[in-house]
PDB file of C-alpha atoms and ligand atoms in Angstrom:
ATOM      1  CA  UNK A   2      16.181   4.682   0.587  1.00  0.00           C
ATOM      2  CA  UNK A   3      16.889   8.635   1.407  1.00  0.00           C
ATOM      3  CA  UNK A   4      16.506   8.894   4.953  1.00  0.00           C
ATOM      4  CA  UNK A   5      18.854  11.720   5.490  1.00  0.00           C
ATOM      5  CA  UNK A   6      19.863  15.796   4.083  1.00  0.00           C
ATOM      6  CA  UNK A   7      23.340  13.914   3.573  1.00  0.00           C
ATOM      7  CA  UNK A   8      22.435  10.831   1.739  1.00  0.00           C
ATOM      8  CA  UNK A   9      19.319  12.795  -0.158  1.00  0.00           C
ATOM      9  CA  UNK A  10      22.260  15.382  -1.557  1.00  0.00           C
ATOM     10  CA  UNK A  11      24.484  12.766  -2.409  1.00  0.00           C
ATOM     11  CA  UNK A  12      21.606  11.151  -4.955  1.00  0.00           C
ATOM     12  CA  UNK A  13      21.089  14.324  -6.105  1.00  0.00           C
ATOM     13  CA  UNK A  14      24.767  15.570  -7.202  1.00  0.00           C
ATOM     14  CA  UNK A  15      24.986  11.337  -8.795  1.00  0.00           C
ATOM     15  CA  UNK A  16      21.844  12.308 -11.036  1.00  0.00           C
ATOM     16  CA  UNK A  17      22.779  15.797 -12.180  1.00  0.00           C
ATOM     17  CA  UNK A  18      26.227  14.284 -13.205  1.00  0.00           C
ATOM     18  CA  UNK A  19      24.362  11.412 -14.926  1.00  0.00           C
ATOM     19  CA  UNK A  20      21.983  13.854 -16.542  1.00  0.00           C
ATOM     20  CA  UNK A  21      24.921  16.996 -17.385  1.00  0.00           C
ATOM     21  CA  UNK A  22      27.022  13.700 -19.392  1.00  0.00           C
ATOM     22  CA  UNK A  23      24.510  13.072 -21.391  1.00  0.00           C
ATOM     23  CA  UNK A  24      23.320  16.527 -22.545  1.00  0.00           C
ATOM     24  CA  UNK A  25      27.289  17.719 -22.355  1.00  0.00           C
ATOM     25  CA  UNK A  26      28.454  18.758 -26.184  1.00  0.00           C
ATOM     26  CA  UNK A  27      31.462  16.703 -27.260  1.00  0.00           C
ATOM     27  CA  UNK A  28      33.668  19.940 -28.772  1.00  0.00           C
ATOM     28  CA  UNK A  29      33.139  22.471 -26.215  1.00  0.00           C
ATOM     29  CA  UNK A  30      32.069  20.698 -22.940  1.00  0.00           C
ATOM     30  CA  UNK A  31      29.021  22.904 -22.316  1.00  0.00           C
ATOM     31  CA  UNK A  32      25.710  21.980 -20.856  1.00  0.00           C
ATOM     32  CA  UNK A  33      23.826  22.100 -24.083  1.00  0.00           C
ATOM     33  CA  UNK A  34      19.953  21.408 -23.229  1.00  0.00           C
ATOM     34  CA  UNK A  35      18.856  22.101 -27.566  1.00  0.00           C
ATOM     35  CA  UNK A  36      21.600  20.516 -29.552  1.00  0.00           C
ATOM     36  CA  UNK A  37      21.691  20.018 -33.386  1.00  0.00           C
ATOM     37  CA  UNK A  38      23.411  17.105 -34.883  1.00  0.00           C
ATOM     38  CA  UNK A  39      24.229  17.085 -38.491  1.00  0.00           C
ATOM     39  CA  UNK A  40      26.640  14.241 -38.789  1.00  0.00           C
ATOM     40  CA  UNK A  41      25.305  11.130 -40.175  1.00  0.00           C
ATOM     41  CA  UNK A  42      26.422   8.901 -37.407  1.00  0.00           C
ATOM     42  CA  UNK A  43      24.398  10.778 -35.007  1.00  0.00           C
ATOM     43  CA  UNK A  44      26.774  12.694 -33.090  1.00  0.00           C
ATOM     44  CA  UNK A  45      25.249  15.689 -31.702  1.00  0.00           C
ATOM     45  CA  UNK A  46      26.445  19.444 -31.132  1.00  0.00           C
ATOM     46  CA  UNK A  47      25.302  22.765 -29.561  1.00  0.00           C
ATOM     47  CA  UNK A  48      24.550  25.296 -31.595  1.00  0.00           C
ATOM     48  CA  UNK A  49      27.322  26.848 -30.845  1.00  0.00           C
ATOM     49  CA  UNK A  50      30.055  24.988 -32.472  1.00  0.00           C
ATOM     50  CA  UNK A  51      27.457  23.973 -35.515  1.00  0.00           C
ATOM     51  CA  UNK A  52      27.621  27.855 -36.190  1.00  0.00           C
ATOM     52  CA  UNK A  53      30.925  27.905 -35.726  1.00  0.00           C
ATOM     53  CA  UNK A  54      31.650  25.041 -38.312  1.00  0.00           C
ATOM     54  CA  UNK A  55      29.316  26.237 -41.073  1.00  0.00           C
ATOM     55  CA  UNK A  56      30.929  30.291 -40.851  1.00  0.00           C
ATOM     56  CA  UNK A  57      34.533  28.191 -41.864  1.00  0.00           C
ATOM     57  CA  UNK A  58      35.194  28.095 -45.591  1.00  0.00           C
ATOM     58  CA  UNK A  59      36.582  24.585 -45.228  1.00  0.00           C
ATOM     59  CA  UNK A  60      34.959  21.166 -45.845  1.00  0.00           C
ATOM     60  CA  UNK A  61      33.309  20.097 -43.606  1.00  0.00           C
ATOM     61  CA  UNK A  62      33.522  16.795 -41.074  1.00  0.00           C
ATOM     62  CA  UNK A  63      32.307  15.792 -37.838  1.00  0.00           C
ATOM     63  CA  UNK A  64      35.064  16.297 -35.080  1.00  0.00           C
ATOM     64  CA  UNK A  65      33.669  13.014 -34.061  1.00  0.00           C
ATOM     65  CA  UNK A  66      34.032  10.421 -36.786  1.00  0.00           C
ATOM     66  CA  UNK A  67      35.167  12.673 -39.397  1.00  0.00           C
ATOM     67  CA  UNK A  68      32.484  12.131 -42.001  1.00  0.00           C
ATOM     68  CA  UNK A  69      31.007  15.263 -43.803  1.00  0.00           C
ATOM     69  CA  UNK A  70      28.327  16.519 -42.111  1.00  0.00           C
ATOM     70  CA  UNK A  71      24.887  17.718 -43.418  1.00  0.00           C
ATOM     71  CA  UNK A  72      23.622  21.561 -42.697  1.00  0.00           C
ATOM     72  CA  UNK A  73      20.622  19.945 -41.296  1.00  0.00           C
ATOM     73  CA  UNK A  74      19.562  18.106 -38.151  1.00  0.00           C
ATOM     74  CA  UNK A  75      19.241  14.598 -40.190  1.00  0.00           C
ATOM     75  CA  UNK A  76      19.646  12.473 -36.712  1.00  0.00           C
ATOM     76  CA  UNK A  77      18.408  14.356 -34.235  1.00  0.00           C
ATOM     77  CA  UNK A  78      15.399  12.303 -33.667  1.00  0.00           C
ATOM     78  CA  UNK A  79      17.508   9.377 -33.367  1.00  0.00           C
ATOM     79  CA  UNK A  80      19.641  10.617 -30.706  1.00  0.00           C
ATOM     80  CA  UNK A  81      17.341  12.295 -28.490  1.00  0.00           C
ATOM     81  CA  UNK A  82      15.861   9.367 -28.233  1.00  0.00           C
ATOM     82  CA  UNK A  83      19.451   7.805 -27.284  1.00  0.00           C
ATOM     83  CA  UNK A  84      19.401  11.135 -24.661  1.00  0.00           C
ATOM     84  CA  UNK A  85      16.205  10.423 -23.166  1.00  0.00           C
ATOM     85  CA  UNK A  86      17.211   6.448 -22.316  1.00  0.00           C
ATOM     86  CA  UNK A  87      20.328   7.927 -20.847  1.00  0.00           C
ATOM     87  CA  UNK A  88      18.454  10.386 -18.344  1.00  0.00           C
ATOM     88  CA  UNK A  89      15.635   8.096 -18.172  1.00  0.00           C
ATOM     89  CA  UNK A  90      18.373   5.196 -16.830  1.00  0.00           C
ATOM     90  CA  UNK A  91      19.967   7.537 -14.151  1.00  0.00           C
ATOM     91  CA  UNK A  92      16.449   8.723 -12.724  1.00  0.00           C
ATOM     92  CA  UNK A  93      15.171   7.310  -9.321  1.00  0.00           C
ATOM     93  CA  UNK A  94      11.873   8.131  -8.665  1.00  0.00           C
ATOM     94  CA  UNK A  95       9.500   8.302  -5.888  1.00  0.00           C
ATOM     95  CA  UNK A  96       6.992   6.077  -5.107  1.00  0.00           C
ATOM     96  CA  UNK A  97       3.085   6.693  -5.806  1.00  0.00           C
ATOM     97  CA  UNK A  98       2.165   5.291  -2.616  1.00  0.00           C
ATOM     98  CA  UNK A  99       4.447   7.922  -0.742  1.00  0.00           C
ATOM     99  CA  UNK A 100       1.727   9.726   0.747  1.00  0.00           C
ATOM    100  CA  UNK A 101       0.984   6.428   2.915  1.00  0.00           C
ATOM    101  CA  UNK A 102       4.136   6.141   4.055  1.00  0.00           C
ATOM    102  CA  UNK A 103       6.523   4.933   1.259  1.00  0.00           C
ATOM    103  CA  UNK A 104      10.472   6.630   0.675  1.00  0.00           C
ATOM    104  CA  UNK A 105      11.479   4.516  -1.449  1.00  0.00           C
ATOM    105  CA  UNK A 106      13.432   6.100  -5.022  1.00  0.00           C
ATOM    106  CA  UNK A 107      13.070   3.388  -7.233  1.00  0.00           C
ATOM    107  CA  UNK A 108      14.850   3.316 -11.040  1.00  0.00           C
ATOM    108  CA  UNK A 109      11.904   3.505 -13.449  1.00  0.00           C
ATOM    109  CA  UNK A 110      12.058   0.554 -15.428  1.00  0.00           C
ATOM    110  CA  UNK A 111      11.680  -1.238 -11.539  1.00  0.00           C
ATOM    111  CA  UNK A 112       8.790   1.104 -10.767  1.00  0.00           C
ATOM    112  CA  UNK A 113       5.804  -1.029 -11.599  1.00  0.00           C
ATOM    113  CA  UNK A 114       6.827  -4.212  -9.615  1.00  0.00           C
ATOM    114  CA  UNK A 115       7.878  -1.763  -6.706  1.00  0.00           C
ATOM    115  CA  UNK A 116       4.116  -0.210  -6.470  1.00  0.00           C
ATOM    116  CA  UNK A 117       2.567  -3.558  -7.291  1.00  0.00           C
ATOM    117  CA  UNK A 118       4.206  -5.307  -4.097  1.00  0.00           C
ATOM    118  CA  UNK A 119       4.992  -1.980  -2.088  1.00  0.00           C
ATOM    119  CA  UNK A 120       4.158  -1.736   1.918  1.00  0.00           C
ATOM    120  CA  UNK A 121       2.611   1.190   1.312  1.00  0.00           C
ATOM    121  CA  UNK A 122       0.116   0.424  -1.166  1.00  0.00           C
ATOM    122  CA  UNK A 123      -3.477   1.235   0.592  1.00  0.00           C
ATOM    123  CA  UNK A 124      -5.606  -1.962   0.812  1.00  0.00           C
ATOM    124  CA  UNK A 125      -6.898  -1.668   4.029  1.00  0.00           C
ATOM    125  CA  UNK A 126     -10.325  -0.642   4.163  1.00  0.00           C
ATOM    126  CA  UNK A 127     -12.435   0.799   7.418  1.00  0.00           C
ATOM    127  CA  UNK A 128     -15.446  -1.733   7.709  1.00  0.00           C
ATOM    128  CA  UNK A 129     -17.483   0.761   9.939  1.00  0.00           C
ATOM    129  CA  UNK A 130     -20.424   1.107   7.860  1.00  0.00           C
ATOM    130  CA  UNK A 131     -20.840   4.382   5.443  1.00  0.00           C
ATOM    131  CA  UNK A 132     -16.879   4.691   6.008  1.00  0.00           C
ATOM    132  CA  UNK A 133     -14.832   4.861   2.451  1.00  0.00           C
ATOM    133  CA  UNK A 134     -11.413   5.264   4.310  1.00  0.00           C
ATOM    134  CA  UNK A 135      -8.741   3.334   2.474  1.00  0.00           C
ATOM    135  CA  UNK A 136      -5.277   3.339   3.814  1.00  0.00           C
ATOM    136  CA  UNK A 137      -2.430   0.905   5.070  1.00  0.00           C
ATOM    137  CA  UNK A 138      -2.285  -1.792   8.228  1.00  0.00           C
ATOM    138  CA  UNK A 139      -0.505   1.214  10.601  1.00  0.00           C
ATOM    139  CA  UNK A 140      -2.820   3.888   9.806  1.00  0.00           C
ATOM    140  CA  UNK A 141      -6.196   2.220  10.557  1.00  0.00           C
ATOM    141  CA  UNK A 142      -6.029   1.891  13.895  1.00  0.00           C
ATOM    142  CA  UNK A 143      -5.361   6.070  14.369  1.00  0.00           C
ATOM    143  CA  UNK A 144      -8.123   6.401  11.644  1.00  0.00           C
ATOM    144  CA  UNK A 145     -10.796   4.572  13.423  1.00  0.00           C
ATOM    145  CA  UNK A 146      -9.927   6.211  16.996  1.00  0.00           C
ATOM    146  CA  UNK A 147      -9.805   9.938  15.008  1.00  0.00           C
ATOM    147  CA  UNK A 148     -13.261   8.921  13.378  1.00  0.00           C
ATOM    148  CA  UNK A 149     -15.258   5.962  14.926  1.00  0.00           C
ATOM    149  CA  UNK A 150     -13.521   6.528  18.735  1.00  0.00           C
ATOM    150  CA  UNK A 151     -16.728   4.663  19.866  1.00  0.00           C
ATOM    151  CA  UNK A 152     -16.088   1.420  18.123  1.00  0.00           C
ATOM    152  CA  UNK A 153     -12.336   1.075  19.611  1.00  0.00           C
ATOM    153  CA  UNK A 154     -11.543  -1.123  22.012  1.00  0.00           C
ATOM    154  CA  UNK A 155      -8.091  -0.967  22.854  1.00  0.00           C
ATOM    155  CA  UNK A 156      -7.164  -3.774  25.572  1.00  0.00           C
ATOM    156  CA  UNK A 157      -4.654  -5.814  27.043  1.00  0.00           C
ATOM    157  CA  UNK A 158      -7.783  -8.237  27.546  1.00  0.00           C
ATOM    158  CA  UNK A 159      -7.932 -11.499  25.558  1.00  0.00           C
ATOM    159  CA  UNK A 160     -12.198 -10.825  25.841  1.00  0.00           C
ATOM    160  CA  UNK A 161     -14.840  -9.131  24.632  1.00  0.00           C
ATOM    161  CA  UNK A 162     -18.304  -8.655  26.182  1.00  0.00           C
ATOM    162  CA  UNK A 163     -20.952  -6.558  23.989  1.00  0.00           C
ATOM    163  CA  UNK A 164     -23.811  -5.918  26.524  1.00  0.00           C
ATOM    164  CA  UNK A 165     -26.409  -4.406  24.796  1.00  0.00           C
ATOM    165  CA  UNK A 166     -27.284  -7.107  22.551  1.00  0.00           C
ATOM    166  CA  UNK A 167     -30.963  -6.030  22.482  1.00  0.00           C
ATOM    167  CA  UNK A 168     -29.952  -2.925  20.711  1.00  0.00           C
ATOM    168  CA  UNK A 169     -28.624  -4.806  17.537  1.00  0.00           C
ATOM    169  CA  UNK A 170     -30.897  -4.040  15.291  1.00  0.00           C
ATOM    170  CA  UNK A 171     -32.187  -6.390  12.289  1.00  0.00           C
ATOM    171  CA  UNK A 172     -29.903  -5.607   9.529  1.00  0.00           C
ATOM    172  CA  UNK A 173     -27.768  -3.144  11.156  1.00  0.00           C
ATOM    173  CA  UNK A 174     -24.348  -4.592  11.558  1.00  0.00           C
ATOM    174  CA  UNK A 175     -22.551  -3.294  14.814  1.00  0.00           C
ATOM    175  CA  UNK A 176     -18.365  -2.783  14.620  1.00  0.00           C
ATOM    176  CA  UNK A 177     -15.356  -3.118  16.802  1.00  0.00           C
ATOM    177  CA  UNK A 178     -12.045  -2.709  15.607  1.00  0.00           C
ATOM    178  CA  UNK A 179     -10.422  -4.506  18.618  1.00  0.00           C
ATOM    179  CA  UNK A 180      -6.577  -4.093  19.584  1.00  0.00           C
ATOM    180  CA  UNK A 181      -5.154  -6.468  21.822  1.00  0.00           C
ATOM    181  CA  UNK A 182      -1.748  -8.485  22.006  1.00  0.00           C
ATOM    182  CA  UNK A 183      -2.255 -10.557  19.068  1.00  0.00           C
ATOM    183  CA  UNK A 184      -3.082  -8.061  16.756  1.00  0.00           C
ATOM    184  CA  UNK A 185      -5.209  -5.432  15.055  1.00  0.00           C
ATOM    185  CA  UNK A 186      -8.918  -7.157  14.292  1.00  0.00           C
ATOM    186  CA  UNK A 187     -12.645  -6.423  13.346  1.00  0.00           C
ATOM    187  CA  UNK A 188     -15.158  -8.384  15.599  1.00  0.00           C
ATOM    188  CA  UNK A 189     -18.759  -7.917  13.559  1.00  0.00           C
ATOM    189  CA  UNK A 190     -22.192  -8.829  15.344  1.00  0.00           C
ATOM    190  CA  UNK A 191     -25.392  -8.706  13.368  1.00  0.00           C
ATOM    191  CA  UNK A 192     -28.878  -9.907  13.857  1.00  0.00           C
ATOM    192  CA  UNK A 193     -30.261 -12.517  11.500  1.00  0.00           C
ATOM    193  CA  UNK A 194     -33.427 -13.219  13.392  1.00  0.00           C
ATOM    194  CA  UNK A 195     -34.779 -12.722  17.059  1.00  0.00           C
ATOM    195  CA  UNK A 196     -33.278 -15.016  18.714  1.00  0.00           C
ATOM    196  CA  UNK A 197     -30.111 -15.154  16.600  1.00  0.00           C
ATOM    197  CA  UNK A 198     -27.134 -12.813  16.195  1.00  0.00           C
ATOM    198  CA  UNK A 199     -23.983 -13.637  13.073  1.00  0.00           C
ATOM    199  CA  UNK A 200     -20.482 -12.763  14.280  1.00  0.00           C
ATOM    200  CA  UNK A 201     -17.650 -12.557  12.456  1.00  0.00           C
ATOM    201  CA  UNK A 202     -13.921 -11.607  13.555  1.00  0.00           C
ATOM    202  CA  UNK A 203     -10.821 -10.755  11.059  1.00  0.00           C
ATOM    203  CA  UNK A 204      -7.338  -9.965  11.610  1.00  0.00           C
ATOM    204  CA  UNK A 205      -6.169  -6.972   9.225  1.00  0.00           C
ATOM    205  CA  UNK A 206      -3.095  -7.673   8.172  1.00  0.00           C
ATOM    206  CA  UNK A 207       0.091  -6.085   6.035  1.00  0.00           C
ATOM    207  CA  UNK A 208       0.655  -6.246   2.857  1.00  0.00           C
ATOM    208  CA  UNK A 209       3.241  -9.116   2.366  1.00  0.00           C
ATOM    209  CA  UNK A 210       6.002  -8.741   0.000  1.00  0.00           C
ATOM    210  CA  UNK A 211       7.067 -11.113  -2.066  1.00  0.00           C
ATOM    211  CA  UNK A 212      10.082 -11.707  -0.001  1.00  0.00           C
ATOM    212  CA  UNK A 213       8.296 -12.190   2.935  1.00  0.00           C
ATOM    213  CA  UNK A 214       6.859 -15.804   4.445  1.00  0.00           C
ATOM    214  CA  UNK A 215       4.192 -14.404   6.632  1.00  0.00           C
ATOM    215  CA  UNK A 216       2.564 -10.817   7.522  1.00  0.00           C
ATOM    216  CA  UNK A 217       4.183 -10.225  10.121  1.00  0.00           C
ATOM    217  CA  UNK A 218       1.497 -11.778  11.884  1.00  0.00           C
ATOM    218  CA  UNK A 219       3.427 -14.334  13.950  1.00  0.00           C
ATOM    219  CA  UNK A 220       0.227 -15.938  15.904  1.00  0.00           C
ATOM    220  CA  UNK A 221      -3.103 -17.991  14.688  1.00  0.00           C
ATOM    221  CA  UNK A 222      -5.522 -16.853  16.542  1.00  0.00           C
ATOM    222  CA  UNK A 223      -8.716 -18.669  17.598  1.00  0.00           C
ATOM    223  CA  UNK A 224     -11.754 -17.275  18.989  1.00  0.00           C
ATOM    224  CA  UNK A 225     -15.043 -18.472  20.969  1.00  0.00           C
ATOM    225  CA  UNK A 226     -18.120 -16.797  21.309  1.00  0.00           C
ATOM    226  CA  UNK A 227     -20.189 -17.460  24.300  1.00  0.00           C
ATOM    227  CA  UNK A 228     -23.690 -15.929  25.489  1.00  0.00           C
ATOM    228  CA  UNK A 229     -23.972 -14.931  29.347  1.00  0.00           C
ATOM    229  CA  UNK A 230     -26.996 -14.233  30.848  1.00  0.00           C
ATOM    230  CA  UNK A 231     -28.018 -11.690  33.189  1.00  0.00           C
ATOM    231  CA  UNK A 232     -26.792 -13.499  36.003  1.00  0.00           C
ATOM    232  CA  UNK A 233     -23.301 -14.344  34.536  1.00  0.00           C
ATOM    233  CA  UNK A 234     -24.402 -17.768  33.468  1.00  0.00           C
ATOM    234  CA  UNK A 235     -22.734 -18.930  30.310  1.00  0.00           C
ATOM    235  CA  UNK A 236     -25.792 -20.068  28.372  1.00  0.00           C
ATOM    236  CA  UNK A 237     -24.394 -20.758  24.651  1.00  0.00           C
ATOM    237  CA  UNK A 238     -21.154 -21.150  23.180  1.00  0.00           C
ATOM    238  CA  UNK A 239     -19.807 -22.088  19.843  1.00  0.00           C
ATOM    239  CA  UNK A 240     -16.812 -24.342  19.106  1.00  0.00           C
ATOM    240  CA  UNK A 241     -13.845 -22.525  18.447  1.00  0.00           C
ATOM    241  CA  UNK A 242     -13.333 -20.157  15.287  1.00  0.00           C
ATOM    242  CA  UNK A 243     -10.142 -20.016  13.382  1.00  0.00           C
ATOM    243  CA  UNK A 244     -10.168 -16.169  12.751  1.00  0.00           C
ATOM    244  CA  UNK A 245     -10.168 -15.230   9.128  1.00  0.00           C
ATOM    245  CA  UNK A 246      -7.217 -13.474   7.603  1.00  0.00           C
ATOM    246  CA  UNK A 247      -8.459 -10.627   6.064  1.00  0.00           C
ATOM    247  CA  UNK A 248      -6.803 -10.222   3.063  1.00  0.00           C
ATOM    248  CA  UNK A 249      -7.839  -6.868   2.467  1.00  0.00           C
ATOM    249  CA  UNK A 250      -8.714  -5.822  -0.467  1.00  0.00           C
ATOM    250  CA  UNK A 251     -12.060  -4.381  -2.890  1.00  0.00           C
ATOM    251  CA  UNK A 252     -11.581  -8.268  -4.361  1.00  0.00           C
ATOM    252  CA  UNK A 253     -13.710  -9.799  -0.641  1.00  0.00           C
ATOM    253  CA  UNK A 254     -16.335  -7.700  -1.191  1.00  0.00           C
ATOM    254  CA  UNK A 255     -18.884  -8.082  -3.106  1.00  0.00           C
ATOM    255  CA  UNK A 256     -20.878  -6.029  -5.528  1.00  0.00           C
ATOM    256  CA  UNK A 257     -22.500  -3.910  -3.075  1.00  0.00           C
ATOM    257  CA  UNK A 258     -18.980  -3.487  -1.027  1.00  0.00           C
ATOM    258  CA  UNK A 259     -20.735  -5.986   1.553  1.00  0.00           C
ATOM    259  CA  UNK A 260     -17.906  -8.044   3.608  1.00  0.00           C
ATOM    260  CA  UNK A 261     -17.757 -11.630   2.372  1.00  0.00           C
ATOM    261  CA  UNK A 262     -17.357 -13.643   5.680  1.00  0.00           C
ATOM    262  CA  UNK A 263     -17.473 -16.486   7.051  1.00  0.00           C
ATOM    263  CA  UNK A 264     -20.464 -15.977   9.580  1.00  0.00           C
ATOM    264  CA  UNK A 265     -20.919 -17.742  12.999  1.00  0.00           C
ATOM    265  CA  UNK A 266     -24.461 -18.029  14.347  1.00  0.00           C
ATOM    266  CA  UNK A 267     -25.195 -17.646  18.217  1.00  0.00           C
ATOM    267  CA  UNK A 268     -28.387 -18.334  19.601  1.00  0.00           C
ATOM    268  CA  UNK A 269     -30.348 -17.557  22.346  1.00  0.00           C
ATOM    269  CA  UNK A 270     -29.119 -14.113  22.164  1.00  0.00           C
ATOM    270  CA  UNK A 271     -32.569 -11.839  22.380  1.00  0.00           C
ATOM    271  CA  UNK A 272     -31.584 -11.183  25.748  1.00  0.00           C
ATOM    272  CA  UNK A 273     -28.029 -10.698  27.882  1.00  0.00           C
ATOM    273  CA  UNK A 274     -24.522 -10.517  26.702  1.00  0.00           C
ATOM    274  CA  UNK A 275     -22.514 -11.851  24.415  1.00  0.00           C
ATOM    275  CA  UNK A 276     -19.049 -12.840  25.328  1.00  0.00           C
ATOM    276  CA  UNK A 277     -15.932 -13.360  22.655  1.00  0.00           C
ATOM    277  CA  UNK A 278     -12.715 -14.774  23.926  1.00  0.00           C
ATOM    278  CA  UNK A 279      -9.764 -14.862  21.583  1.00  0.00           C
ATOM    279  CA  UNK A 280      -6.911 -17.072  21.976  1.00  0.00           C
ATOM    280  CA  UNK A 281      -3.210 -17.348  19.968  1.00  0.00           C
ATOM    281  CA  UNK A 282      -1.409 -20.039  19.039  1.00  0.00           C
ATOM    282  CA  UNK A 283       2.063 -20.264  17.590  1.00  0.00           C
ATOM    283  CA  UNK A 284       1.481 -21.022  13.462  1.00  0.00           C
ATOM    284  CA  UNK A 285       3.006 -24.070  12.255  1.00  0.00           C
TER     285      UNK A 285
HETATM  286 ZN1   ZN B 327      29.628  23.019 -28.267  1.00  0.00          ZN
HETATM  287 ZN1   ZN B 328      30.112  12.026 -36.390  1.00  0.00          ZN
HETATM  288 ZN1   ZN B 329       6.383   2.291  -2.407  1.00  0.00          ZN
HETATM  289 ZN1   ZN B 330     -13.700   4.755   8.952  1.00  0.00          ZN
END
């Protein structure tokens, strides 16, 4: 990884050495981007010393190998494709994902398993509805409070409580993105039918590399969702909720782009608040 002026000059100088061997002519040591090679055993020239060679009335050979050369450029295919391995082996390149985040010079022939498993690579989508943001885990939560600041809730809290439950309307789904000590998650509440509203909370999570056991996501965490009525009374609850990883990707949604969850129903919920409580426990 380049993470310096030092470090970043010091791949530089290693790959314009790597690059100035290869294209170097073998008689007069000169840079020699075009060269001609008219020996039969493919050793290449500038043009330089070709013209040089063919304006001496002698015979002939190859300073190289000493066979007698051709006046033509029988092998040059053949070893510019030699040249082009040779540069191509002492390239690093950057990553496609760098504009999420990624530094990472990577030798080309390692370049497709790099961007297949990188960090960087966006997965992460914004559920808010109408939203097409794609980006990575660390981004989301600055995208959501740039875009959406009325669906974050940002809280040291382990709970919760959506008071205007009468204002989720049929079919509309209503969005948190919900930061608290165990992690980043979505909490989504929509109403199925008067007197009963689906939930649904999921974790986002990282992309794991291969070389990783988890996400980085040390804790389960468990959740409960209760209904309290205007009084304070707990009314309803479900039994606890293992939250759903979200494994983010266009592969849980279906056709429509629709979140495939699994949905908890509360009842009872026409009226009063609705109260989610989230809990961690160490993973096994
Ligand atoms: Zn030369
Ligand atoms: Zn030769
Ligand atoms: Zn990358
Ligand atoms: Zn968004």
């Amino acid at each position: 990884m380049v993470d310096n002026t030092a470090a970043a000059w010091a791949e530089i100088e290693a790959i314009s050495d790597n690059v100035r061997r290869a294209l170097e002519c073998p008689i007069c040591l000169q840079l020699a981007p075009n060269m001609t090679c008219p020996c039969p055993n493919g050793h290449p020239m500038c043009h330089t010393c070709a013209d040089m060679m063919s304006n001496q009335n002698v015979m002939q050979k190859c300073p190289m190998c000493r066979s007698p050369i051709f006046g033509n450029d029988g092998t040059l295919a053949f070893v510019t494709a030699i040249k082009f391995d040779q540069i191509k082996a002492s390239l690093r390149m950057a990553c496609a994902h760098r504009r999420y985040g990624c530094n990472e010079l990577t030798a080309i022939p390692d370049m497709i398993d790099h961007e297949q498993f990188c960090r960087y690579k966006p997965t992460v989508y914004c559920k808010v509805s109408g939203c097409q943001w794609l980006g990575v885990h660390d981004q989301l939560f600055g995208h959501v409070l740039d875009v959406h600041p009325a669906v974050v809730i940002d809280t040291a809290c382990t709970s919760l409580i959506v008071e205007d439950v009468n204002n989720i309307a049929q079919n509309r789904r209503r969005t948190y993105l919900v930061r608290a000590p165990h992690g980043v998650f979505w909490v989504l509440l929509s109403r199925a039918s008067r007197n009963r509203i689906h939930t649904a909370v999921a974790v986002v999570i990282r992309n794991k590399l291969p070389t990783e056991a988890n996400c980085g996501q040390p804790l389960d965490i468990r959740y409960r969702i209760m209904w309290v009525d205007a009084n304070g009374y707990t009314r309803g609850r479900n039994r606890l909720q293992t939250v759903n990883r979200w494994v983010t990707g266009p592969q849980y949604r279906d056709s429509n782009g629709v979140v495939k969850l699994d949905i908890h129903s509360i009842v009872r919920s026409q009226s009063g608040r609705i109260k989610i409580g989230w809990f961690a426990s160490p993973s096994v």
